[in-house]
Coordinates of C-alpha atoms in Angstrom, one line a residue:
X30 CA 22.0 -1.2 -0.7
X31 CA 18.8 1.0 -1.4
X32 CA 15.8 -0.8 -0.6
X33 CA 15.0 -3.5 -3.5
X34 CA 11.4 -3.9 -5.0
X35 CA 10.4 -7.7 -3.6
X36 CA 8.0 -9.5 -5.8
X37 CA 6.6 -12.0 -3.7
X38 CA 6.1 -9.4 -1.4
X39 CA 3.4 -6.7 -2.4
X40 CA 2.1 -3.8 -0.9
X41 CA -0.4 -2.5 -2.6
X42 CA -2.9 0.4 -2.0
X43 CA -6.3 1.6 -3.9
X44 CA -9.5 3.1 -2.6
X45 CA -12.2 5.8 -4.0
X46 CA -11.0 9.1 -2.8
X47 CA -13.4 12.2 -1.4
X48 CA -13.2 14.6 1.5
X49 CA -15.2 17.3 2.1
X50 CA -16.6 20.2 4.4
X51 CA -19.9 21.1 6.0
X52 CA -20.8 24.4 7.6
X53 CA -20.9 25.5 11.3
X54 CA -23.3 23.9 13.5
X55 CA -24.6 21.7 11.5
X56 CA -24.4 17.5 12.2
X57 CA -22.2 16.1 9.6
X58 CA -21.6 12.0 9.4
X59 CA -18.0 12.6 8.6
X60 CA -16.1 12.3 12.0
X61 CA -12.5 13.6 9.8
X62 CA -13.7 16.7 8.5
X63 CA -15.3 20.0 10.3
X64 CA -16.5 23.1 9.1
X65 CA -16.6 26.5 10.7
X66 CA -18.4 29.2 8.8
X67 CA -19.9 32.3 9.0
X68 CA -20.9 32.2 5.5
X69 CA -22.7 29.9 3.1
X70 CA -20.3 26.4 2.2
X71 CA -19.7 26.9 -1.6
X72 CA -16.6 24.4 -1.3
X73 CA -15.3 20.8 -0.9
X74 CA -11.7 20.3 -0.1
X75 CA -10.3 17.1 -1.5
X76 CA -6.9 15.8 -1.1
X77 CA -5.3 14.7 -4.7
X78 CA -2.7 12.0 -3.1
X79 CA -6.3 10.0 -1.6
X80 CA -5.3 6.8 0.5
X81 CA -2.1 6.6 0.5
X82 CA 0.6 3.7 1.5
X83 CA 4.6 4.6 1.8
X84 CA 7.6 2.7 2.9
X85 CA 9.1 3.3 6.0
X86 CA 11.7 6.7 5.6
X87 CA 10.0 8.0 2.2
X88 CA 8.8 11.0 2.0
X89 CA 5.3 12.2 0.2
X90 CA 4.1 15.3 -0.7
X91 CA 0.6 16.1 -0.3
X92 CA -1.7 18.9 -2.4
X93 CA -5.2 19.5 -1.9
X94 CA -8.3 21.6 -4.0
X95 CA -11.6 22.9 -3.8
X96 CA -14.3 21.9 -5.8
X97 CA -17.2 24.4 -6.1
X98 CA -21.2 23.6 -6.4
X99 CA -20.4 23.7 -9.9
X100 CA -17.8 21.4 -10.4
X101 CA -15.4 24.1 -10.9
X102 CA -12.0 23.1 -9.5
X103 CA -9.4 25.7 -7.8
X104 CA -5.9 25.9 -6.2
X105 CA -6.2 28.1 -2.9
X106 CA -3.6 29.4 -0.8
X107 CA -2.5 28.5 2.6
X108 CA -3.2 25.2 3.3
X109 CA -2.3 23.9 6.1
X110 CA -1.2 19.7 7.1
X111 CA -1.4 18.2 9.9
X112 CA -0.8 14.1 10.6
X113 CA -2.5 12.2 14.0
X114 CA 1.1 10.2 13.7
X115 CA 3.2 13.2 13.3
X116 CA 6.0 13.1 10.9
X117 CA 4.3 16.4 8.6
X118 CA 6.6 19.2 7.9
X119 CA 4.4 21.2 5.9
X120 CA 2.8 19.5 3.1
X121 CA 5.6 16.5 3.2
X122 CA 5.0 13.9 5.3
X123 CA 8.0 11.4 6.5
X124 CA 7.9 8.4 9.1
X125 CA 10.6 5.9 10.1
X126 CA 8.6 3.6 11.7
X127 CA 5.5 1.3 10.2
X128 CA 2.4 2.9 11.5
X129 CA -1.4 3.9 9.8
X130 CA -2.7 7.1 10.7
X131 CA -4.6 9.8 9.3
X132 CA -3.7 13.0 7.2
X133 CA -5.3 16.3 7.3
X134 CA -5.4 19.5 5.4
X135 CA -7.6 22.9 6.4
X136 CA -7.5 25.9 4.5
X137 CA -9.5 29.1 5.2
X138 CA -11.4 30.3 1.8
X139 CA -13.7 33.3 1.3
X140 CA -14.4 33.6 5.3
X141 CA -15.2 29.4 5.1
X142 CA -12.4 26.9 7.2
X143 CA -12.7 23.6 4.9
X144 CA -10.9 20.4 5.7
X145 CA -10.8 17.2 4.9
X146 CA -9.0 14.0 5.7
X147 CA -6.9 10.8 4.2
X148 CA -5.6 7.7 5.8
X149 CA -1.9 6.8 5.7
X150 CA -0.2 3.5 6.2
X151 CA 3.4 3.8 6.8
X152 CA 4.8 0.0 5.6
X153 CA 8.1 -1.7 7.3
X154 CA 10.7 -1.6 4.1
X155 CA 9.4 -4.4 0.8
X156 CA 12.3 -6.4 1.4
X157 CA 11.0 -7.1 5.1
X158 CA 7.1 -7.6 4.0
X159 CA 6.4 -11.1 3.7
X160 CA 3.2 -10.6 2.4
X161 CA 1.2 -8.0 1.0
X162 CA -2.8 -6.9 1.4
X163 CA -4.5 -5.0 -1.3
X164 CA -5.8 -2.0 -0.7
X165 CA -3.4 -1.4 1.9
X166 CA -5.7 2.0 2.7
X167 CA -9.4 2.6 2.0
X168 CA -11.5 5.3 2.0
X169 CA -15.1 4.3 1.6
X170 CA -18.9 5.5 2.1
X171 CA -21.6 3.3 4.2
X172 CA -23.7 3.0 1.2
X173 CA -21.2 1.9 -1.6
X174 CA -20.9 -2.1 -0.9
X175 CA -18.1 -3.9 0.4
X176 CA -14.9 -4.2 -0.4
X177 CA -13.0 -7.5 -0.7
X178 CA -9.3 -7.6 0.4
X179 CA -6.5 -9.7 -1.1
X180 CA -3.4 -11.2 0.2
X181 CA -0.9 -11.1 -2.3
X182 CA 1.8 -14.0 -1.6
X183 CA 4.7 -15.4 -4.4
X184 CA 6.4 -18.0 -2.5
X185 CA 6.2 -21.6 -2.2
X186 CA 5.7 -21.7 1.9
X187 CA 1.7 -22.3 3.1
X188 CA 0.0 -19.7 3.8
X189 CA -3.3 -19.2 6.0
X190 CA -4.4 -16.0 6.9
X191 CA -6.9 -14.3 9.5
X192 CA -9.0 -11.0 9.3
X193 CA -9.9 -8.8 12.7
X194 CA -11.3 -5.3 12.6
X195 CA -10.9 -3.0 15.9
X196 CA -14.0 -1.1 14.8
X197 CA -16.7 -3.3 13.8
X198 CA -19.3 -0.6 14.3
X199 CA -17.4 1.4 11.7
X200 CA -15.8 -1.5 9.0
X201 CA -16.7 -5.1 9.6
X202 CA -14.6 -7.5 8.4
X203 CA -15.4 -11.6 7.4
X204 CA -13.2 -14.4 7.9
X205 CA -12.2 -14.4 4.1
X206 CA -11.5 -10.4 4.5
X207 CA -14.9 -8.9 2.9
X208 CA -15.0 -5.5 4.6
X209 CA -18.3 -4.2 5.2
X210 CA -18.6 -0.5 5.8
X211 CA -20.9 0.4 8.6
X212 CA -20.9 4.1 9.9
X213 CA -18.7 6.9 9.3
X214 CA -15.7 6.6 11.7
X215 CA -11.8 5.4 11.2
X216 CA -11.1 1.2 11.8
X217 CA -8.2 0.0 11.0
X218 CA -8.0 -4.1 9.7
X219 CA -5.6 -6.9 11.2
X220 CA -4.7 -9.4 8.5
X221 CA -2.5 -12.2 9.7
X222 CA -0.6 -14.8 8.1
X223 CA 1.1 -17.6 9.0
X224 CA 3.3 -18.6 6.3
X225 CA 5.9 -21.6 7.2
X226 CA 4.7 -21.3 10.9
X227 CA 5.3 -17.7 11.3
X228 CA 2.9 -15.3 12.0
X229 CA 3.5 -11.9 10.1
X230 CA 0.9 -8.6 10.2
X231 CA 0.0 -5.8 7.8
X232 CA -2.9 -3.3 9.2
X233 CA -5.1 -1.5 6.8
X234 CA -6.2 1.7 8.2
X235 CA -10.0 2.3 6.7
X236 CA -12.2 5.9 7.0
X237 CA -15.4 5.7 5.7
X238 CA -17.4 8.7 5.4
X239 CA -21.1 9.9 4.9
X240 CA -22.7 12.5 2.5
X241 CA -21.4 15.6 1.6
X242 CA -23.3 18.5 2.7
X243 CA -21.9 20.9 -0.1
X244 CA -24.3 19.7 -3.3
X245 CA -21.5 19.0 -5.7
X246 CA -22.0 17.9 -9.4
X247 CA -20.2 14.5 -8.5
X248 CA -19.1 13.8 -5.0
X249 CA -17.9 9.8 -5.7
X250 CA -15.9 8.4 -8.6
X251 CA -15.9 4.5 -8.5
X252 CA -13.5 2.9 -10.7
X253 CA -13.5 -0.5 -11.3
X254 CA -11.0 -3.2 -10.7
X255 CA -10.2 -1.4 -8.0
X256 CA -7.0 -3.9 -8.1
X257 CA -5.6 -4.6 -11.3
X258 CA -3.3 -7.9 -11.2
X259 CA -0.8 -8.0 -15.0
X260 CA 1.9 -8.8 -16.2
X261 CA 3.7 -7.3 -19.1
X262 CA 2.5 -7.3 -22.4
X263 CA -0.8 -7.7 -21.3
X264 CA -4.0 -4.8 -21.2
X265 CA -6.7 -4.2 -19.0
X266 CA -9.9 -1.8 -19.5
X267 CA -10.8 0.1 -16.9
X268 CA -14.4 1.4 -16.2
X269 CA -15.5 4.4 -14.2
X270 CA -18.7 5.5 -13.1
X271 CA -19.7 9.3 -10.9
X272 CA -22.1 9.7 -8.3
X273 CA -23.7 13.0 -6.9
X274 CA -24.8 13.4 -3.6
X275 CA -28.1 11.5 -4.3
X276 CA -26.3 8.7 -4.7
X277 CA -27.7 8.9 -8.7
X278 CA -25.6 7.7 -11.3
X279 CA -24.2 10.8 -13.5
X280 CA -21.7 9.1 -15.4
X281 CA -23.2 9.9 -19.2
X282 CA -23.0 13.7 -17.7
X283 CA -19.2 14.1 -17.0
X284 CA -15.8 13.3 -18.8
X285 CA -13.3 11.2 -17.0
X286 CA -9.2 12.1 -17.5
X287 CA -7.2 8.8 -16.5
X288 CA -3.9 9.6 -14.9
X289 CA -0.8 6.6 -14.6
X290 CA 0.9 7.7 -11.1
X291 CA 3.9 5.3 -10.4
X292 CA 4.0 4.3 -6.7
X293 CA 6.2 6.2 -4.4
X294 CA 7.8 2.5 -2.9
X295 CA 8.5 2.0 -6.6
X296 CA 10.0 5.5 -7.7
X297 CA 13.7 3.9 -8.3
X298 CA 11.9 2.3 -11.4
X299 CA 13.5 4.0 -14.3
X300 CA 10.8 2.8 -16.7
X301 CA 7.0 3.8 -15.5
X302 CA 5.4 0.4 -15.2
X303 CA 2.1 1.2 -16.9
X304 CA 0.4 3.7 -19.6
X305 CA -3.3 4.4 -19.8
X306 CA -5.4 5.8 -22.2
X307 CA -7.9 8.4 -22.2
X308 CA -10.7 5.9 -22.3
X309 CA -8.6 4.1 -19.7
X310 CA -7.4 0.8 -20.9
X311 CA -4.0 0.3 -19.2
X312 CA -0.6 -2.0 -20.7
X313 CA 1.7 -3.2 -18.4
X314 CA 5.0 -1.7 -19.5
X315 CA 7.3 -3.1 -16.6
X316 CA 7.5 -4.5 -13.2
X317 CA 6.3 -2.2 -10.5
X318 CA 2.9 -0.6 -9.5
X319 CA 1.3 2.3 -10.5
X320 CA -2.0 4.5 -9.6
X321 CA -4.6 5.1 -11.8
X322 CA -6.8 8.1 -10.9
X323 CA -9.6 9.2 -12.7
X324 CA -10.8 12.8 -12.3
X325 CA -14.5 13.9 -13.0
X326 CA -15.5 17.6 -11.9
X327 CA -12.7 17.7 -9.5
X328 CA -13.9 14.4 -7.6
X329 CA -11.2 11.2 -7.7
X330 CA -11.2 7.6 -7.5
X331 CA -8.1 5.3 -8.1
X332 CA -7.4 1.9 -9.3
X333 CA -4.4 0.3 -8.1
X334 CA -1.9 -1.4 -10.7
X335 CA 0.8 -4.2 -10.2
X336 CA 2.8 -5.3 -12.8
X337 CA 3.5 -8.9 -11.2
X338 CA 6.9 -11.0 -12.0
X339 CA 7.8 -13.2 -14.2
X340 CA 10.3 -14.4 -12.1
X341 CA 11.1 -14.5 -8.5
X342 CA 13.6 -15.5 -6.2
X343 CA 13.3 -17.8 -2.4
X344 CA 15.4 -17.6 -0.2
X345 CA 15.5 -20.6 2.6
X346 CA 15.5 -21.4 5.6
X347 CA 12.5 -18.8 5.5
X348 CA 13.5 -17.7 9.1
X349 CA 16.0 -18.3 11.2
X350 CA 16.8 -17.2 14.7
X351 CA 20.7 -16.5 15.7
X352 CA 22.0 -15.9 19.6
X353 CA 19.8 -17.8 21.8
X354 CA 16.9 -19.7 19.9
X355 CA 14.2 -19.8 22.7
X356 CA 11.4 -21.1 21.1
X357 CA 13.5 -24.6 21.1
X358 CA 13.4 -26.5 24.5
X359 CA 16.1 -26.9 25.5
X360 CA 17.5 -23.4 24.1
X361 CA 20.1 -23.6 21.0
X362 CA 22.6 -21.4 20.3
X363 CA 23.8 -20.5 17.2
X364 CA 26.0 -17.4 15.9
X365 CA 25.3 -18.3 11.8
X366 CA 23.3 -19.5 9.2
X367 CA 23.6 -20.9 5.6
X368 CA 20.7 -19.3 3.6
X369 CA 20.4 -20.6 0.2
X370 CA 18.6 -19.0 -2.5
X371 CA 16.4 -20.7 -5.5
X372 CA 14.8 -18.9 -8.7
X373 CA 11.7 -20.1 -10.2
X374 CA 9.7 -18.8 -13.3
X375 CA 6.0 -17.8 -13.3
X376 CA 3.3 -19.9 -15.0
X377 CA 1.0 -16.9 -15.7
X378 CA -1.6 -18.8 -16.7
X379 CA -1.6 -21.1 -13.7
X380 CA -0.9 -18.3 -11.3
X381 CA -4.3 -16.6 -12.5
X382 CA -6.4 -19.5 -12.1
X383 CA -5.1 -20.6 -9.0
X384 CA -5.1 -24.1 -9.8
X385 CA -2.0 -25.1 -8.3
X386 CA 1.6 -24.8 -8.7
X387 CA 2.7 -21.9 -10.4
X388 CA 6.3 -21.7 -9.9
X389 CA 8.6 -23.5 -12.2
X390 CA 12.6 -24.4 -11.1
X391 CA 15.3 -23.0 -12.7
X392 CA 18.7 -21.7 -12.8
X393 CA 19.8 -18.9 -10.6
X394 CA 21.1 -15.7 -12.4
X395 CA 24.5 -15.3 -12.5
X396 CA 24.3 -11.6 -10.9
X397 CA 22.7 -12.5 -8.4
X398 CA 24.0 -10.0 -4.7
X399 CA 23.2 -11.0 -1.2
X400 CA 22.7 -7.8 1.3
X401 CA 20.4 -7.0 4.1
X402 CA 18.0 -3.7 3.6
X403 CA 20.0 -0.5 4.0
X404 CA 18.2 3.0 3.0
X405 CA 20.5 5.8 3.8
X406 CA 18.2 6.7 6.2
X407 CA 20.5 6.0 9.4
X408 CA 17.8 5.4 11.8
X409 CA 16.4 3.1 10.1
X410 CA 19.6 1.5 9.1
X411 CA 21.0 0.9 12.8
X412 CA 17.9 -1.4 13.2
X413 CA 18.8 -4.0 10.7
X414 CA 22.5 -3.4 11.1
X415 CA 22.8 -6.7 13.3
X416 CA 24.4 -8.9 11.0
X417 CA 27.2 -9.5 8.7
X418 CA 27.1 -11.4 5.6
X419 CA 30.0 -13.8 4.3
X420 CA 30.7 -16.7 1.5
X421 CA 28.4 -14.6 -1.2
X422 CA 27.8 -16.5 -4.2
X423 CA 25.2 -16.9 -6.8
X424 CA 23.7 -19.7 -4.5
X425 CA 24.1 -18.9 -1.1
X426 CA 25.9 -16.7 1.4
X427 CA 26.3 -17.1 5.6
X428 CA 24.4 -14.3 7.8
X429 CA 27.0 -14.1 11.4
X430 CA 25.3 -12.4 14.0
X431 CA 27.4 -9.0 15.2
X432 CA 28.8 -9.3 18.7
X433 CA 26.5 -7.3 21.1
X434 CA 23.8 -6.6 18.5
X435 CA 20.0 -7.9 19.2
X436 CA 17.4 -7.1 16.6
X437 CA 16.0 -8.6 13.6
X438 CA 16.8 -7.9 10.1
X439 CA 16.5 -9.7 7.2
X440 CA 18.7 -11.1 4.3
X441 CA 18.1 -10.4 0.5
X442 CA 19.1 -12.2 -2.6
X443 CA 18.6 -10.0 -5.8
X444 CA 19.1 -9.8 -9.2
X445 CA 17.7 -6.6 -11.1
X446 CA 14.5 -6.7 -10.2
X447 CA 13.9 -9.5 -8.7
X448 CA 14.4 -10.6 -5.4
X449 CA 13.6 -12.6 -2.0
X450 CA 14.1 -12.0 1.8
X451 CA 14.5 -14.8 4.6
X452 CA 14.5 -12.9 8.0
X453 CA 16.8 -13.1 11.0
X454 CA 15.7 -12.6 14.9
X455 CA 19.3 -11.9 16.8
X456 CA 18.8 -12.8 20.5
X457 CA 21.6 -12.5 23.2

């Protein structure tokens, strides 16, 4: 089975996106991106993809551009990529393990070296992610307020969930995940929750940069929600607004194109989940996510899109552990586990309020397939290879833990697309 889209687990991604050059010798607040020059800066390189978040074993390609003093916008030649993670082979970037690191790209232009810089989160597979945080990257400035994150969660389990920042000097973060941008620098953000007694993690890496020192027409584009939560049928306006270097507002001075980009974890959609307009109001077409990035004189900023259920499916027990169960005194052993699975339907209304129970009982769809999360890619494969599954019906199936194996893996109910996960530690 190809990895299947799981709508109570989100991973979601949206930031502003700019990354520029400054000339030789001269102190730039942007730790990511250098400058060596022998000739005036007429440039900044900025990297179309911007903060970017990718399931483990996809692969992304990146492009870059220069923008000139006048907001002129060109393709050069030559540019070269280069990742702090590895996993670049040229300007694709592939990783089989869940990660966050930073991508770079350099190019030499008219006797200038430009680069510029984007951070990368490299997710474990949807149908593993109990959770999701949103944005799952960020790239940011120190004087363009804070940034709220939000867990995303469709289950029925409890859920508490803690914030931690292992920069504070650069991004801050609150107890309720407001993120405060501090000083130009990289961070990345812990956020842990404990669903059903089980702690699960998903890091945000964050960059936040300073000024440019190339005077560019516009050198931020906000676009605001940043997050937009829908479900189909339904529209939401977006609203956009440039900045130059002054930090001035120059939005009556420019014209915004709006761009519907359907996320790479999403791409075996057949059906893009979203359109948008040229004056940006966005419908929700069909489940999935989607970027929305709005271009002004070659500068970007993007708004992230989920189209949300309105149905998913739970799979219980939640998590189960098969072998030797040490975290029960005295140790049990078991080689299987019933899993059952149950299918609810969304009260949108309820779900957007967040005034209580928002998933409503009912039957199970008669297609519904039990697998654990198989790629094609093999290496990623022989990690959640540890267990067979038996008994499959539209209710339940029986997870047997292979002789030998140890490892954790999960196991998926589905039904097009819709699904749930329950996962599996296999001890000795």
């Amino acid at each position: 089975m190809k990895s299947k889209k799981i709508y109570l687990n989100l991973f979601l991604a949206s930031a502003t996106v700019f990354a520029f050059s400054c000339k030789k010798d001269k102190k730039t607040e942007d730790p990511a991106t250098t400058t060596t020059t022998t000739t005036e800066t007429k440039y900044a390189l900025v990297i179309d993809n911007g903060a970017q978040s990718i399931d483990q074993g996809q692969t992304i390609s990146f492009s870059a551009h220069l923008v000139s003093t006048s907001g002129v916008v060109s393709t050069p030649s030559g540019i070269s990529w280069s990742s702090n993670i590895g996993g670049m082979a040229g300007a694709n970037f592939t990783y089989a393990s869940d990660t966050t690191g930073i991508i770079s790209a350099s190019v030499d232009f008219e006797g200038v070296k430009y680069t510029a810089s984007v951070p990368i989160c490299v997710n474990p597979l949807k149908n593993t992610q109990v959770f999701g945080v949103v944005p799952s990257a960020i790239i940011w400035s120190t004087n363009s307020g804070p940034i709220q994150l939000t867990t995303v969660y469709f289950g029925s389990a409890p859920a508490t969930y803690a914030f931690s920042s292992d920069n504070s000097a650069v991004a801050s973060v609150s107890s309720s995940g407001n993120v405060t941008f501090n000083a130009a620098g990289n961070a990345r953000i812990k956020v842990t929750a404990t669903i059903n007694g089980k702690a699960n993690i998903v890091y945000v890496p964050v960059m936040v940069v300073g000024p440019p020192s190339v005077p560019l027409p516009v050198t931020r584009v906000v676009v605001s929600p940043a997050l937009g939560e829908m479900f189909r049928g339904e529209t939401l306006q977006l609203n956009a607004k440039a900045y130059n270097r002054a930090g001035d507002d120059v939005t009556n001075t420019v014209t915004f194109n709006y761009t519907a980009i359907q996320k790479l974890e999403d791409d075996e959609e057949t059906e893009m989940p979203i359109t948008v307009s040229s004056t940006g109001l966005v419908n929700a077409k069909a489940l999935g996510g989607a970027y929305v990035k709005v271009t002004a004189s070659g500068v970007m900023g993007q708004s992230e899109i989920v189209v949300n259920p309105d149905t998913v499916i739970i799979v219980s027990p939640f998590y189960t552990t098969l072998g030797t169960d040490f975290t029960q005194m005295p140790p049990v052993q078991k080689t299987s586990e019933n899993f059952t699975a149950s299918t609810y339907k969304v009260d949108r209304t309820i779900y957007k309020n967040k005034s209580g129970n928002y998933l409503i009982s009912i039957a199970n769809p008669s297609n519904l397939q039990w697998d654990i999360p198989l790629t094609g890619v093999a290496e990623i494969d022989n990690l959640f290879n540890v267990v067979t599954l038996s008994n499959k019906t539209s209710n339940g199936c029986t997870a047997t833990a292979i002789t030998g194996k140890v490892g954790s893996t999960f196991v998926v109910a589905h039904a097009g697309d819709n699904a749930g996960a329950a996962a599996i530690m296999v001890n000795p």
